Amino acid sequence: MTESRDDPIPLVRRRIASADSLCVFTGAGMSAESGIPTFRDANASAFWAQCKPEQMASPEGFRADPALVWRWYAERRAGVRAAQPNAGHLALGDYARHHPGRLTVVTQNVDDLHQRAGCPDTIRLHGDILRDDWMDPCTKAPACAAEHAVPGTPPRCADCGNLLRPGVVWFGEMLRESDLQAAERAGRECDVLLVVGTSGAVWPAAGLAGLARRAGAYVVVINPTDSEIDHEAHFCIADTAARTLPVLLAGT
Ligand code: OAD
């Protein structure tokens, strides 16, 4: 049952202040005010408008055109490197500093803004865009070794031809089991779950809200528009991450 008060902020602040364990689950909207477009807005430029993000972010898309996907990610990596944590990331970092051991951040974001804002142990369900991984297990040498790449193409192993790829989880790929388990443990054990800036459309990550709610957590969604997991929340705050988190967390 969703509580119906006009202004949820004081009530949510009280819940956070009395929580022994706070979990914050974030999506692309968390970084929107840092200038990183949300996943589904990522193709704002005319050139990339022809490419579907779901196609770029998939093993099939990469195998079909590695150079195109590599260039798409190069642009996104440059955007992440240029971005700075916003007031929402910084409010979480402050909370973590003032309450050691109380906060777990679980993110679907592949940027490093939570880490740079003071939450180094953030659980990254969808990986790290600034890391490179090998596409396939090495078949010839004991380990692949990247050789110098033609600009605009992914480096390749000189021995077996394996390609480097961004260290993110793509559509159709499994999440790392240890990350998923750590996130689910945080969801089950928290007193309050804040769900910030996610459409709740991508599973299994989106299941965290329901799991936490069933385990007894007080669940609050922060998102200027409706999400697919609003029904799991006790309250939905229709505002942005950078405006709301500092208000909820200051002095708690
Ligand atoms: P989406 O792009 O699906 O959704 C972003 C959400 O953020 C939307 O619901 C927006 O309303 C909300 N939003 C926008 N600006 C906001 C702001 N300033 N403050 C708060 N909320 C805001 O992104 P995700 O839900 O993160 O996965 O998408 C989940 C996953 O889908 C991504 O991690 C990515 C993609 O597939 C992979 O790459 C595997």
CSV table of C-alpha atoms and ligand atoms in Angstrom, one decimal:
chain,number,residue,atom,x,y,z
A,1,MET,CA,0.0,0.0,0.0
A,2,THR,CA,1.4,3.4,-0.9
A,3,GLU,CA,1.2,6.1,1.7
A,4,SER,CA,-0.5,9.3,0.6
A,5,ARG,CA,0.8,12.5,2.2
A,6,ASP,CA,1.1,15.7,0.3
A,7,ASP,CA,4.8,16.3,1.1
A,8,PRO,CA,6.7,13.0,1.6
A,9,ILE,CA,10.1,14.7,2.2
A,10,PRO,CA,9.9,15.1,6.0
A,11,LEU,CA,8.6,11.5,6.4
A,12,VAL,CA,11.3,10.1,4.1
A,13,ARG,CA,14.0,12.1,6.0
A,14,ARG,CA,12.8,10.6,9.3
A,15,ARG,CA,12.9,7.1,7.8
A,16,ILE,CA,16.5,7.6,6.6
A,17,ALA,CA,17.6,9.2,9.9
A,18,SER,CA,16.4,6.1,11.8
A,19,ALA,CA,17.7,3.5,9.3
A,20,ASP,CA,20.6,1.3,10.3
A,21,SER,CA,21.1,0.4,6.7
A,22,LEU,CA,20.4,2.5,3.6
A,23,CYS,CA,20.6,1.1,0.1
A,24,VAL,CA,20.5,3.4,-3.0
A,25,PHE,CA,19.8,1.9,-6.4
A,26,THR,CA,20.6,4.1,-9.3
A,27,GLY,CA,20.1,4.3,-13.0
A,28,ALA,CA,21.1,6.6,-15.8
A,29,GLY,CA,18.9,9.5,-14.5
A,30,MET,CA,21.4,9.7,-11.6
A,31,SER,CA,24.1,11.0,-13.9
A,32,ALA,CA,21.8,13.1,-16.2
A,33,GLU,CA,22.5,16.3,-14.3
A,34,SER,CA,26.3,15.6,-14.8
A,35,GLY,CA,25.7,15.9,-18.5
A,36,ILE,CA,25.7,12.1,-19.3
A,37,PRO,CA,22.7,11.4,-21.4
A,38,THR,CA,20.3,8.6,-20.1
A,39,PHE,CA,20.6,5.4,-21.9
A,40,ARG,CA,17.6,5.9,-24.1
A,41,ASP,CA,18.6,9.5,-24.9
A,42,ALA,CA,22.1,8.5,-25.8
A,43,ASN,CA,21.8,9.0,-29.5
A,44,ALA,CA,21.1,12.7,-29.6
A,45,SER,CA,23.6,13.5,-32.3
A,46,ALA,CA,22.5,13.2,-35.9
A,47,PHE,CA,25.1,10.6,-36.8
A,48,TRP,CA,24.3,8.2,-34.0
A,49,ALA,CA,20.6,8.7,-34.4
A,50,GLN,CA,20.7,6.0,-37.0
A,51,CYS,CA,22.0,3.4,-34.5
A,52,LYS,CA,19.9,1.9,-31.8
A,53,PRO,CA,21.6,1.9,-28.4
A,54,GLU,CA,20.3,-1.7,-27.9
A,55,GLN,CA,22.1,-2.7,-31.1
A,56,MET,CA,25.4,-0.9,-30.1
A,57,ALA,CA,25.2,-2.5,-26.6
A,58,SER,CA,25.1,-6.1,-27.7
A,59,PRO,CA,27.5,-8.9,-28.6
A,60,GLU,CA,25.7,-9.3,-32.0
A,61,GLY,CA,26.2,-5.5,-32.7
A,62,PHE,CA,29.8,-5.7,-31.8
A,63,ARG,CA,30.5,-8.8,-33.9
A,64,ALA,CA,28.7,-7.3,-36.9
A,65,ASP,CA,30.6,-4.0,-36.8
A,66,PRO,CA,33.3,-3.8,-34.1
A,67,ALA,CA,34.7,-0.5,-35.4
A,68,LEU,CA,31.3,1.2,-35.3
A,69,VAL,CA,30.6,0.0,-31.7
A,70,TRP,CA,34.1,0.9,-30.6
A,71,ARG,CA,33.6,4.5,-31.9
A,72,TRP,CA,30.2,4.7,-30.2
A,73,TYR,CA,31.8,3.7,-26.9
A,74,ALA,CA,34.8,6.0,-27.5
A,75,GLU,CA,32.3,9.0,-27.6
A,76,ARG,CA,30.6,7.8,-24.4
A,77,ARG,CA,33.9,7.2,-22.6
A,78,ALA,CA,35.0,10.8,-23.5
A,79,GLY,CA,31.7,12.0,-22.0
A,80,VAL,CA,32.2,10.1,-18.8
A,81,ARG,CA,35.8,11.3,-18.4
A,82,ALA,CA,34.7,14.9,-18.9
A,83,ALA,CA,31.7,14.7,-16.5
A,84,GLN,CA,31.8,15.6,-12.8
A,85,PRO,CA,29.7,14.2,-10.0
A,86,ASN,CA,26.5,16.2,-9.4
A,87,ALA,CA,25.0,17.3,-6.1
A,88,GLY,CA,23.2,14.0,-5.8
A,89,HIS,CA,26.4,11.9,-6.1
A,90,LEU,CA,28.1,14.3,-3.6
A,91,ALA,CA,25.2,14.0,-1.1
A,92,LEU,CA,25.6,10.2,-1.1
A,93,GLY,CA,29.4,10.5,-0.7
A,94,ASP,CA,28.9,12.9,2.3
A,95,TYR,CA,26.4,10.4,3.8
A,96,ALA,CA,28.9,7.6,3.4
A,97,ARG,CA,31.6,9.6,5.1
A,98,HIS,CA,29.4,10.5,8.0
A,99,HIS,CA,27.9,7.0,8.5
A,100,PRO,CA,30.6,4.5,7.7
A,101,GLY,CA,29.3,1.1,6.8
A,102,ARG,CA,25.6,2.2,6.6
A,103,LEU,CA,25.2,2.9,2.9
A,104,THR,CA,25.3,0.5,0.0
A,105,VAL,CA,25.1,2.0,-3.5
A,106,VAL,CA,24.0,-0.4,-6.3
A,107,THR,CA,24.2,1.2,-9.7
A,108,GLN,CA,23.3,0.2,-13.3
A,109,ASN,CA,25.5,3.0,-14.5
A,110,VAL,CA,28.8,2.3,-16.2
A,111,ASP,CA,30.3,5.7,-15.3
A,112,ASP,CA,32.5,6.2,-12.3
A,113,LEU,CA,30.7,9.2,-10.8
A,114,HIS,CA,29.6,7.5,-7.5
A,115,GLN,CA,33.2,6.3,-6.9
A,116,ARG,CA,34.6,9.8,-7.6
A,117,ALA,CA,32.0,11.3,-5.2
A,118,GLY,CA,33.1,9.2,-2.3
A,119,CYS,CA,31.3,5.8,-2.7
A,120,PRO,CA,34.3,3.6,-3.7
A,121,ASP,CA,32.5,0.3,-2.9
A,122,THR,CA,29.5,0.9,-5.2
A,123,ILE,CA,28.2,-2.3,-6.7
A,124,ARG,CA,28.3,-1.9,-10.5
A,125,LEU,CA,25.7,-4.3,-11.9
A,126,HIS,CA,26.4,-3.4,-15.6
A,127,GLY,CA,30.2,-3.0,-15.4
A,128,ASP,CA,32.7,-0.2,-16.1
A,129,ILE,CA,32.8,1.6,-19.4
A,130,LEU,CA,36.4,2.8,-18.8
A,131,ARG,CA,37.7,-0.8,-18.6
A,132,ASP,CA,38.6,-3.0,-21.5
A,133,ASP,CA,37.8,-6.7,-21.5
A,134,TRP,CA,38.6,-9.4,-24.1
A,135,MET,CA,35.6,-10.4,-26.2
A,136,ASP,CA,36.3,-14.1,-26.1
A,137,PRO,CA,38.6,-16.5,-24.2
A,138,CYS,CA,42.0,-16.7,-25.7
A,139,THR,CA,42.4,-19.8,-27.9
A,140,LYS,CA,46.1,-19.8,-28.6
A,141,ALA,CA,48.4,-18.0,-26.2
A,142,PRO,CA,48.1,-18.4,-22.4
A,143,ALA,CA,46.7,-14.9,-22.4
A,144,CYS,CA,45.8,-12.4,-25.1
A,145,ALA,CA,48.1,-9.4,-25.7
A,146,ALA,CA,46.7,-6.3,-27.4
A,147,GLU,CA,48.6,-5.1,-30.4
A,148,HIS,CA,48.6,-1.5,-31.6
A,149,ALA,CA,45.2,-0.8,-33.2
A,150,VAL,CA,44.3,1.2,-36.3
A,151,PRO,CA,42.7,4.4,-34.9
A,152,GLY,CA,38.9,4.0,-34.6
A,153,THR,CA,39.0,0.2,-34.3
A,154,PRO,CA,39.3,-2.0,-31.3
A,155,PRO,CA,42.8,-3.4,-30.5
A,156,ARG,CA,43.2,-7.1,-31.4
A,157,CYS,CA,45.3,-9.9,-30.0
A,158,ALA,CA,48.3,-10.5,-32.3
A,159,ASP,CA,48.1,-14.2,-31.6
A,160,CYS,CA,44.5,-15.2,-31.9
A,161,GLY,CA,42.7,-12.2,-33.3
A,162,ASN,CA,40.5,-11.7,-30.2
A,163,LEU,CA,39.2,-8.2,-29.9
A,164,LEU,CA,39.1,-5.8,-26.9
A,165,ARG,CA,35.7,-4.5,-26.0
A,166,PRO,CA,34.3,-2.2,-23.3
A,167,GLY,CA,34.0,-3.8,-19.9
A,168,VAL,CA,30.2,-3.4,-19.7
A,169,VAL,CA,27.4,-5.9,-19.5
A,170,TRP,CA,25.6,-6.0,-22.9
A,171,PHE,CA,22.0,-6.9,-23.7
A,172,GLY,CA,21.8,-10.7,-23.7
A,173,GLU,CA,24.8,-11.1,-21.3
A,174,MET,CA,24.7,-12.3,-17.8
A,175,LEU,CA,25.4,-10.0,-14.8
A,176,ARG,CA,28.4,-11.1,-12.7
A,177,GLU,CA,27.0,-13.4,-10.2
A,178,SER,CA,28.9,-12.0,-7.2
A,179,ASP,CA,27.6,-8.4,-8.0
A,180,LEU,CA,24.1,-9.6,-8.3
A,181,GLN,CA,24.3,-11.5,-5.0
A,182,ALA,CA,25.8,-8.5,-3.2
A,183,ALA,CA,23.1,-6.2,-4.6
A,184,GLU,CA,20.3,-8.6,-3.6
A,185,ARG,CA,21.9,-9.0,-0.1
A,186,ALA,CA,21.9,-5.2,0.3
A,187,GLY,CA,18.3,-5.0,-0.9
A,188,ARG,CA,17.1,-7.7,1.5
A,189,GLU,CA,19.0,-6.3,4.5
A,190,CYS,CA,18.3,-2.5,4.1
A,191,ASP,CA,15.8,-0.6,6.1
A,192,VAL,CA,15.3,2.0,3.4
A,193,LEU,CA,15.8,1.7,-0.4
A,194,LEU,CA,16.0,4.8,-2.5
A,195,VAL,CA,15.5,4.0,-6.2
A,196,VAL,CA,17.0,6.9,-8.2
A,197,GLY,CA,16.8,7.7,-11.9
A,198,THR,CA,15.9,4.4,-13.4
A,199,SER,CA,13.2,3.4,-15.8
A,200,GLY,CA,13.0,0.0,-14.1
A,201,ALA,CA,12.9,-1.6,-17.6
A,202,VAL,CA,16.0,-3.7,-17.5
A,203,TRP,CA,16.1,-7.0,-15.6
A,204,PRO,CA,17.3,-8.6,-13.4
A,205,ALA,CA,18.5,-5.2,-11.9
A,206,ALA,CA,14.9,-3.8,-11.8
A,207,GLY,CA,13.9,-6.6,-9.5
A,208,LEU,CA,15.8,-5.1,-6.6
A,209,ALA,CA,13.0,-2.7,-5.7
A,210,GLY,CA,10.4,-5.5,-5.3
A,211,LEU,CA,12.9,-7.8,-3.5
A,212,ALA,CA,13.7,-5.0,-1.0
A,213,ARG,CA,10.0,-4.2,-0.5
A,214,ARG,CA,9.0,-7.8,0.1
A,215,ALA,CA,11.9,-8.1,2.7
A,216,GLY,CA,10.4,-5.2,4.6
A,217,ALA,CA,12.3,-2.2,3.4
A,218,TYR,CA,10.8,1.3,3.1
A,219,VAL,CA,11.0,2.0,-0.7
A,220,VAL,CA,11.1,5.5,-2.3
A,221,VAL,CA,11.4,6.2,-6.0
A,222,ILE,CA,13.0,9.5,-7.1
A,223,ASN,CA,12.3,10.2,-10.8
A,224,PRO,CA,10.7,13.2,-12.6
A,225,THR,CA,8.7,10.8,-14.7
A,226,ASP,CA,6.9,7.5,-14.1
A,227,SER,CA,9.0,4.3,-13.9
A,228,GLU,CA,8.0,0.7,-14.4
A,229,ILE,CA,8.7,-0.1,-10.7
A,230,ASP,CA,6.7,2.8,-9.1
A,231,HIS,CA,4.2,0.2,-7.8
A,232,GLU,CA,6.9,-1.2,-5.5
A,233,ALA,CA,7.4,2.2,-3.7
A,234,HIS,CA,5.8,3.6,-0.6
A,235,PHE,CA,6.4,7.0,-2.1
A,236,CYS,CA,7.4,8.4,-5.5
A,237,ILE,CA,9.1,11.8,-5.5
A,238,ALA,CA,8.7,13.4,-8.9
A,239,ASP,CA,11.9,15.4,-8.9
A,240,THR,CA,15.5,15.0,-10.0
A,241,ALA,CA,18.4,13.2,-8.3
A,242,ALA,CA,20.6,16.3,-7.8
A,243,ARG,CA,17.7,18.3,-6.3
A,244,THR,CA,16.2,15.6,-4.1
A,245,LEU,CA,19.1,13.6,-2.6
A,246,PRO,CA,20.8,16.6,-0.9
A,247,VAL,CA,17.4,17.5,0.7
A,248,LEU,CA,16.7,13.9,1.8
A,249,LEU,CA,20.2,13.3,3.2
A,250,ALA,CA,21.4,16.6,4.6
A,251,GLY,CA,22.0,16.3,8.4
A,252,THR,CA,20.5,12.8,8.6
B,1,OAD,P1,17.0,4.7,-18.7
B,1,OAD,O1,17.6,5.6,-19.8
B,1,OAD,O2,16.1,3.5,-19.2
B,1,OAD,O3,16.1,5.5,-17.8
B,1,OAD,C1,16.5,6.7,-17.2
B,1,OAD,C2,15.5,7.2,-16.2
B,1,OAD,O4,16.1,8.3,-15.5
B,1,OAD,C3,14.2,7.6,-16.8
B,1,OAD,O5,13.1,6.9,-16.0
B,1,OAD,C4,14.1,9.1,-16.5
B,1,OAD,O6,12.8,9.6,-16.3
B,1,OAD,C5,15.0,9.3,-15.3
B,1,OAD,N1,15.7,10.6,-15.2
B,1,OAD,C6,16.0,11.4,-16.2
B,1,OAD,N2,16.6,12.5,-15.7
B,1,OAD,C7,16.6,12.3,-14.3
B,1,OAD,C8,17.2,13.1,-13.2
B,1,OAD,N3,17.8,14.3,-13.4
B,1,OAD,N4,17.0,12.6,-12.0
B,1,OAD,C9,16.4,11.5,-11.8
B,1,OAD,N5,15.9,10.7,-12.8
B,1,OAD,C10,16.0,11.1,-14.0
B,1,OAD,O7,18.2,4.2,-17.8
B,1,OAD,P2,18.3,3.0,-16.8
B,1,OAD,O8,17.0,2.7,-16.1
B,1,OAD,O9,19.5,3.2,-16.0
B,1,OAD,O10,22.1,-1.3,-19.3
B,1,OAD,O11,18.5,1.8,-17.8
B,1,OAD,C11,18.9,0.6,-17.3
B,1,OAD,C12,19.8,-0.1,-18.2
B,1,OAD,O12,19.3,-0.1,-19.5
B,1,OAD,C13,21.2,0.6,-18.3
B,1,OAD,O13,22.1,0.3,-17.3
B,1,OAD,C14,21.7,0.1,-19.6
B,1,OAD,C15,20.4,-0.1,-20.4
B,1,OAD,O14,20.3,-1.2,-21.1
B,1,OAD,C16,23.2,-1.8,-20.0
B,1,OAD,O15,23.9,-1.1,-20.6
B,1,OAD,C17,23.3,-3.2,-19.8
